[in-house]
Coordinates of C-alpha atoms and ligand atoms in Angstrom, one line a residue:
M19 CA 105.6 91.4 11.7
R20 CA 103.9 93.8 9.3
M21 CA 103.0 97.1 10.9
P22 CA 100.0 99.3 10.2
R23 CA 100.7 101.8 7.5
E24 CA 101.0 104.7 9.9
A25 CA 103.5 102.9 12.1
T26 CA 106.7 105.0 12.7
E27 CA 109.5 105.0 15.1
A28 CA 107.4 107.2 17.3
T29 CA 104.6 104.6 17.6
T30 CA 106.8 101.4 17.9
V31 CA 109.5 100.3 20.3
T32 CA 112.2 97.9 19.2
V33 CA 113.9 95.6 21.7
Q34 CA 116.2 92.7 20.8
G35 CA 115.5 93.6 17.1
V36 CA 111.7 93.0 17.6
E37 CA 109.4 95.9 16.6
I38 CA 106.4 96.2 18.8
P39 CA 103.5 98.8 18.7
K40 CA 104.0 100.9 21.8
L41 CA 100.4 101.3 22.5
G42 CA 98.4 98.1 23.2
F43 CA 94.8 97.5 24.2
G44 CA 94.3 95.9 27.6
T45 CA 91.3 93.5 27.9
W46 CA 91.1 92.6 31.6
Q47 CA 87.5 92.9 32.8
I48 CA 86.0 93.1 29.4
S49 CA 84.1 89.9 28.6
G50 CA 81.4 88.4 26.4
E51 CA 80.1 90.3 23.3
A52 CA 81.4 93.5 24.7
C53 CA 84.9 92.1 24.4
V54 CA 84.4 90.9 20.8
A55 CA 83.2 94.4 19.9
A56 CA 85.9 96.2 21.9
V57 CA 88.7 94.2 20.2
R58 CA 87.2 94.7 16.8
D59 CA 86.8 98.4 17.5
A60 CA 90.3 98.8 18.9
L61 CA 91.7 97.2 15.7
E62 CA 89.6 99.5 13.5
I63 CA 90.9 102.5 15.4
G64 CA 94.4 101.3 14.6
Y65 CA 95.7 99.5 17.7
R66 CA 98.0 96.6 16.6
H67 CA 98.8 95.2 20.0
I68 CA 96.3 93.3 22.2
D69 CA 96.9 92.1 25.7
T70 CA 94.9 89.2 27.2
A71 CA 95.5 86.4 29.7
R72 CA 94.1 82.9 30.3
M73 CA 92.9 84.2 33.7
Y74 CA 90.8 87.0 32.0
A75 CA 88.5 84.2 30.6
N76 CA 88.0 86.2 27.4
E77 CA 90.5 84.6 25.0
T78 CA 87.6 83.2 22.9
E79 CA 86.1 86.7 22.6
V80 CA 89.5 88.3 21.9
G81 CA 90.1 85.6 19.1
Q82 CA 86.6 86.4 17.7
G83 CA 87.4 90.1 17.6
L84 CA 90.7 89.5 15.9
H85 CA 89.0 87.3 13.4
D86 CA 86.1 89.8 12.7
S87 CA 88.6 92.6 12.1
G88 CA 89.7 90.9 8.9
L89 CA 93.3 91.7 9.6
N90 CA 96.0 89.1 8.9
R91 CA 97.3 87.4 12.0
D92 CA 100.8 88.9 11.4
E93 CA 99.5 92.4 11.6
V94 CA 98.7 92.2 15.3
F95 CA 101.1 91.7 18.2
L96 CA 99.1 89.4 20.6
T97 CA 100.1 88.7 24.2
T98 CA 98.7 86.1 26.5
K99 CA 99.7 84.9 30.0
I100 CA 99.9 81.7 31.9
W101 CA 98.3 81.8 35.4
R102 CA 100.5 81.1 38.4
D103 CA 98.9 77.8 39.2
D104 CA 99.8 76.5 35.7
L105 CA 103.5 76.9 35.8
A106 CA 104.6 73.3 35.9
P107 CA 105.8 72.3 32.4
D108 CA 102.9 70.0 31.5
D109 CA 100.5 72.7 32.7
V110 CA 102.3 75.3 30.7
N111 CA 101.8 73.2 27.6
Q112 CA 98.2 72.6 28.3
A113 CA 97.4 76.2 29.1
L114 CA 99.1 77.4 26.0
E115 CA 97.3 74.8 23.8
Q116 CA 94.0 76.0 25.2
S117 CA 94.9 79.7 24.8
L118 CA 95.8 79.1 21.1
R119 CA 92.6 77.2 20.5
D120 CA 90.5 79.9 22.1
L121 CA 92.4 82.7 20.3
R122 CA 92.1 80.8 17.0
T123 CA 95.7 81.2 16.2
E124 CA 98.8 79.0 15.8
Y125 CA 101.0 81.3 17.8
V126 CA 101.0 84.2 20.2
D127 CA 103.6 87.0 19.8
L128 CA 104.4 87.1 23.5
L129 CA 103.7 84.5 26.2
L130 CA 104.2 85.7 29.8
I131 CA 104.2 84.1 33.2
H132 CA 101.3 86.1 34.7
W133 CA 102.6 86.2 38.3
P134 CA 105.7 84.5 39.8
N135 CA 105.1 81.4 42.0
A136 CA 107.9 80.4 44.3
A137 CA 106.4 76.9 44.7
I138 CA 107.3 75.9 41.1
A139 CA 110.9 76.1 39.8
L140 CA 111.3 79.0 37.5
A141 CA 113.8 77.1 35.4
D142 CA 111.2 74.4 34.7
T143 CA 108.5 76.9 33.7
L144 CA 110.8 78.9 31.5
G145 CA 112.2 75.7 30.0
A146 CA 108.7 74.7 28.9
M147 CA 108.0 78.2 27.6
A148 CA 111.3 78.2 25.6
E149 CA 110.3 74.9 24.1
A150 CA 107.0 76.4 23.0
Q151 CA 109.0 79.2 21.5
D152 CA 111.2 76.8 19.6
A153 CA 108.1 75.0 18.4
G154 CA 106.8 78.3 17.0
R155 CA 103.8 78.5 19.3
A156 CA 105.1 81.6 21.1
R157 CA 107.2 84.1 19.1
H158 CA 108.7 85.5 22.3
I159 CA 108.5 84.7 26.0
G160 CA 108.6 86.9 29.1
V161 CA 107.3 87.5 32.6
A162 CA 104.9 89.8 34.4
N163 CA 105.0 91.1 37.9
F164 CA 108.6 90.2 38.3
P165 CA 110.6 92.7 40.5
S166 CA 114.1 93.4 39.3
G167 CA 115.9 90.6 41.3
L168 CA 113.5 87.9 40.0
L169 CA 113.8 89.4 36.5
R170 CA 117.6 89.0 36.7
E171 CA 117.1 85.4 37.7
A172 CA 114.8 84.8 34.8
L173 CA 117.3 86.4 32.4
E174 CA 119.9 83.8 33.5
L175 CA 117.5 81.0 32.5
A176 CA 115.8 82.0 29.3
P177 CA 115.6 84.5 26.4
I178 CA 113.2 87.0 28.2
L179 CA 111.8 89.8 26.0
C180 CA 109.5 91.5 28.4
D181 CA 108.5 92.2 32.0
Q182 CA 104.9 93.5 32.2
V183 CA 104.5 95.5 35.4
E184 CA 102.2 98.1 36.9
Y185 CA 103.6 101.4 35.9
H186 CA 102.0 104.9 36.0
P187 CA 102.8 108.3 37.4
Y188 CA 102.1 107.1 41.0
L189 CA 104.4 104.1 40.8
G190 CA 107.9 104.4 39.6
Q191 CA 109.7 101.4 38.1
A192 CA 113.3 102.6 38.2
D193 CA 114.8 99.2 39.1
V194 CA 113.0 97.2 36.4
L195 CA 113.8 99.9 33.9
E196 CA 117.4 99.7 34.7
V197 CA 117.4 95.9 34.0
A198 CA 115.5 96.6 30.8
R199 CA 118.2 99.1 29.7
E200 CA 121.0 96.6 30.5
H201 CA 119.4 93.7 28.7
D202 CA 117.4 95.5 26.0
L203 CA 114.0 94.3 27.4
L204 CA 110.5 95.6 26.9
V205 CA 108.7 97.0 30.0
T206 CA 105.0 96.9 29.3
A207 CA 103.1 99.3 31.6
Y208 CA 99.9 97.8 32.9
S209 CA 97.2 99.8 34.7
P210 CA 99.0 102.8 32.9
L211 CA 96.2 105.1 33.9
A212 CA 96.3 104.0 37.5
Q213 CA 92.9 102.5 36.8
G214 CA 91.4 105.9 36.0
K215 CA 93.0 107.8 38.9
V216 CA 95.1 110.0 36.6
L217 CA 91.9 111.5 35.2
R218 CA 91.3 113.2 38.6
D219 CA 94.8 114.5 39.1
P220 CA 95.0 118.3 39.3
M221 CA 98.6 118.6 38.0
L222 CA 97.9 116.2 35.1
R223 CA 94.7 118.1 34.3
E224 CA 96.7 121.3 34.1
I225 CA 99.3 119.9 31.8
A226 CA 96.5 118.3 29.7
E227 CA 94.6 121.6 29.4
A228 CA 97.8 123.3 28.1
H229 CA 97.9 120.8 25.2
G230 CA 94.2 120.5 24.6
K231 CA 94.4 116.9 25.7
N232 CA 93.1 114.9 28.7
P233 CA 95.1 113.5 31.6
A234 CA 94.9 109.9 30.2
Q235 CA 96.5 111.1 27.0
V236 CA 99.2 113.0 28.8
T237 CA 100.0 110.0 31.0
L238 CA 100.2 107.7 28.0
R239 CA 102.4 110.1 26.1
W240 CA 104.7 110.4 29.2
L241 CA 105.0 106.6 29.4
L242 CA 105.5 106.1 25.7
D243 CA 108.2 108.7 25.4
Q244 CA 110.4 106.5 27.6
P245 CA 112.8 104.1 26.0
H246 CA 111.9 100.4 26.3
V247 CA 108.3 101.2 27.4
A248 CA 104.9 100.1 26.0
A249 CA 101.5 100.6 27.6
I250 CA 98.3 98.7 27.5
P251 CA 95.4 100.9 28.7
K252 CA 92.0 99.3 29.0
A253 CA 88.9 101.2 27.9
S254 CA 85.3 100.0 27.7
S255 CA 84.0 102.7 25.5
H256 CA 84.9 103.6 21.9
E257 CA 85.5 107.3 23.0
H258 CA 88.1 106.3 25.5
R259 CA 89.7 103.8 23.2
L260 CA 89.9 106.5 20.5
A261 CA 91.2 109.2 22.9
N262 CA 93.9 106.8 24.2
F263 CA 95.1 106.2 20.7
E264 CA 95.4 109.9 19.9
V265 CA 98.6 110.5 21.9
F266 CA 101.2 110.9 19.2
D267 CA 100.1 114.4 17.9
F268 CA 101.5 116.5 20.7
E269 CA 104.8 116.8 22.7
L270 CA 105.5 117.2 26.4
S271 CA 108.3 119.5 27.5
D272 CA 111.1 118.2 29.7
A273 CA 109.7 120.2 32.6
E274 CA 106.3 118.5 32.2
R275 CA 107.9 115.1 32.0
G276 CA 109.9 115.8 35.1
A277 CA 106.8 117.1 37.0
I278 CA 104.9 113.9 36.1
A279 CA 107.8 111.7 37.2
G280 CA 107.8 113.6 40.5
L281 CA 104.3 112.2 41.3
A282 CA 105.8 108.7 42.0
S283 CA 104.9 107.5 45.4
Q284 CA 105.0 103.7 45.3
E285 CA 101.2 103.5 45.1
R286 CA 100.0 100.2 43.8
M287 CA 96.6 99.5 42.3
I288 CA 97.3 95.8 42.1
D289 CA 98.9 94.1 45.2
P290 CA 97.5 90.6 45.8
S291 CA 98.5 88.5 48.8
F292 CA 100.4 86.1 46.5
G293 CA 102.5 88.9 45.0
P294 CA 106.3 88.9 45.2
D295 CA 108.4 91.2 47.4
W296 CA 108.3 94.3 45.2
D297 CA 111.3 96.6 44.5
Ligands
LIG29 N1 99.9 91.5 34.2 C1 99.0 91.8 35.1 O1 99.0 91.3 36.3 C2 98.0 92.9 34.9 C3 97.3 93.5 35.9 C4 96.4 94.5 35.7 C5 96.2 94.9 34.3 N2 96.9 94.3 33.3 C6 96.6 94.7 31.9 O2 96.7 96.1 31.8 C7 95.4 96.6 31.2 C8 95.1 97.9 31.7 O3 95.1 98.0 33.2 P1 93.8 98.3 34.0 O4 92.6 97.8 33.3 O5 94.0 97.7 35.4 O6 93.8 99.9 34.2 P2 94.0 101.2 33.3 O7 94.2 100.9 31.9 O8 95.1 102.0 34.0 O9 92.6 102.0 33.5 C9 91.4 101.6 33.1 C10 90.4 102.6 33.6 O10 90.6 103.8 33.0 C11 89.4 104.3 32.4 N3 89.8 105.0 31.1 C12 90.5 104.5 30.1 N4 90.7 105.4 29.2 C13 90.1 106.5 29.6 C14 90.0 107.8 29.0 N5 90.5 108.1 27.9 N6 89.3 108.8 29.8 C15 88.7 108.4 31.0 N7 88.8 107.2 31.5 C16 89.5 106.3 30.9 C17 88.6 103.0 32.0 O11 87.3 103.4 31.9 P3 86.3 102.6 30.9 O12 86.6 101.2 31.0 O13 84.9 103.0 31.4 O14 86.6 103.2 29.5 C18 89.0 102.1 33.2 O15 88.1 102.5 34.3 C19 94.4 95.5 31.6 O16 93.3 95.5 30.8 C20 95.3 94.2 31.4 O17 95.3 93.9 30.0 C21 97.8 93.3 33.6

């Protein structure tokens, strides 16, 4: 994949030989024309990694935004996800076909299982996804919301590149990160700003002030300094999208990084009844 001109080791993460922009743009709960404009604007700012899902019902708009940007398809790392009801092999194929049609592309860079579903054999789902990969419709495959045990199971069955999990200062992911280190996986941090909660945190505000930054920027920098980690903040406004992209022009000290890690308290923003047994 071709990277934007300014891409450097600091702004990309490489796992299994695949170079991925560390900072992605999350599109959950952005829909309609606002989504088209948000994706176009994010790409104009310089984001080269976009996260969507069939369940977000915005793939048509994400595809339109990509198209309007004028960028070549190979300049953007595009992720979508298959919903947990569509994990039987035929459904995987149908869902992916529809995603590709809506996104106006011949392939996604990363195709994820959105949530595990114990009622459907993981081997069957991953088998269908691996076939899609072989056919060139998904460059890479992976999972989301897989705790470490399930992730290890998935790794026995298919060439997993990524686990996308909730990860921010209030929720540590030590177990998933350990598997990532062992198997050279990407851990994509979703809800990286704890859905905005970090903005109100007194300690993060203090660190932010010391750097002339805001707590969202400090949080993103803390995440992106970690090996194997990417993050996909969502922002509805241009100002927030721009701020979240300006995170590579300052450095946190080891003491600041340690203090932020010390906030972890297993606090989840996303915990649906159908979720797995978390680590
Ligand atoms: N795999 C999964 O199951 C899963 C689950 C959840 C999320 N995700 C992905 O992760 C993405 C991000 O997660 P999320 O949307 O839950 O939460 P998030 O990115 O942690 O937080 C988004 C919130 O933070 C605010 N915000 C963003 N940048 C800001 C800034 N610079 N200053 C002040 N406020 C700021 C946003 O406000 P405005 O919108 O007003 O700018 C919004 O309210 C999603 O869009 C989706 O792509 C995946």
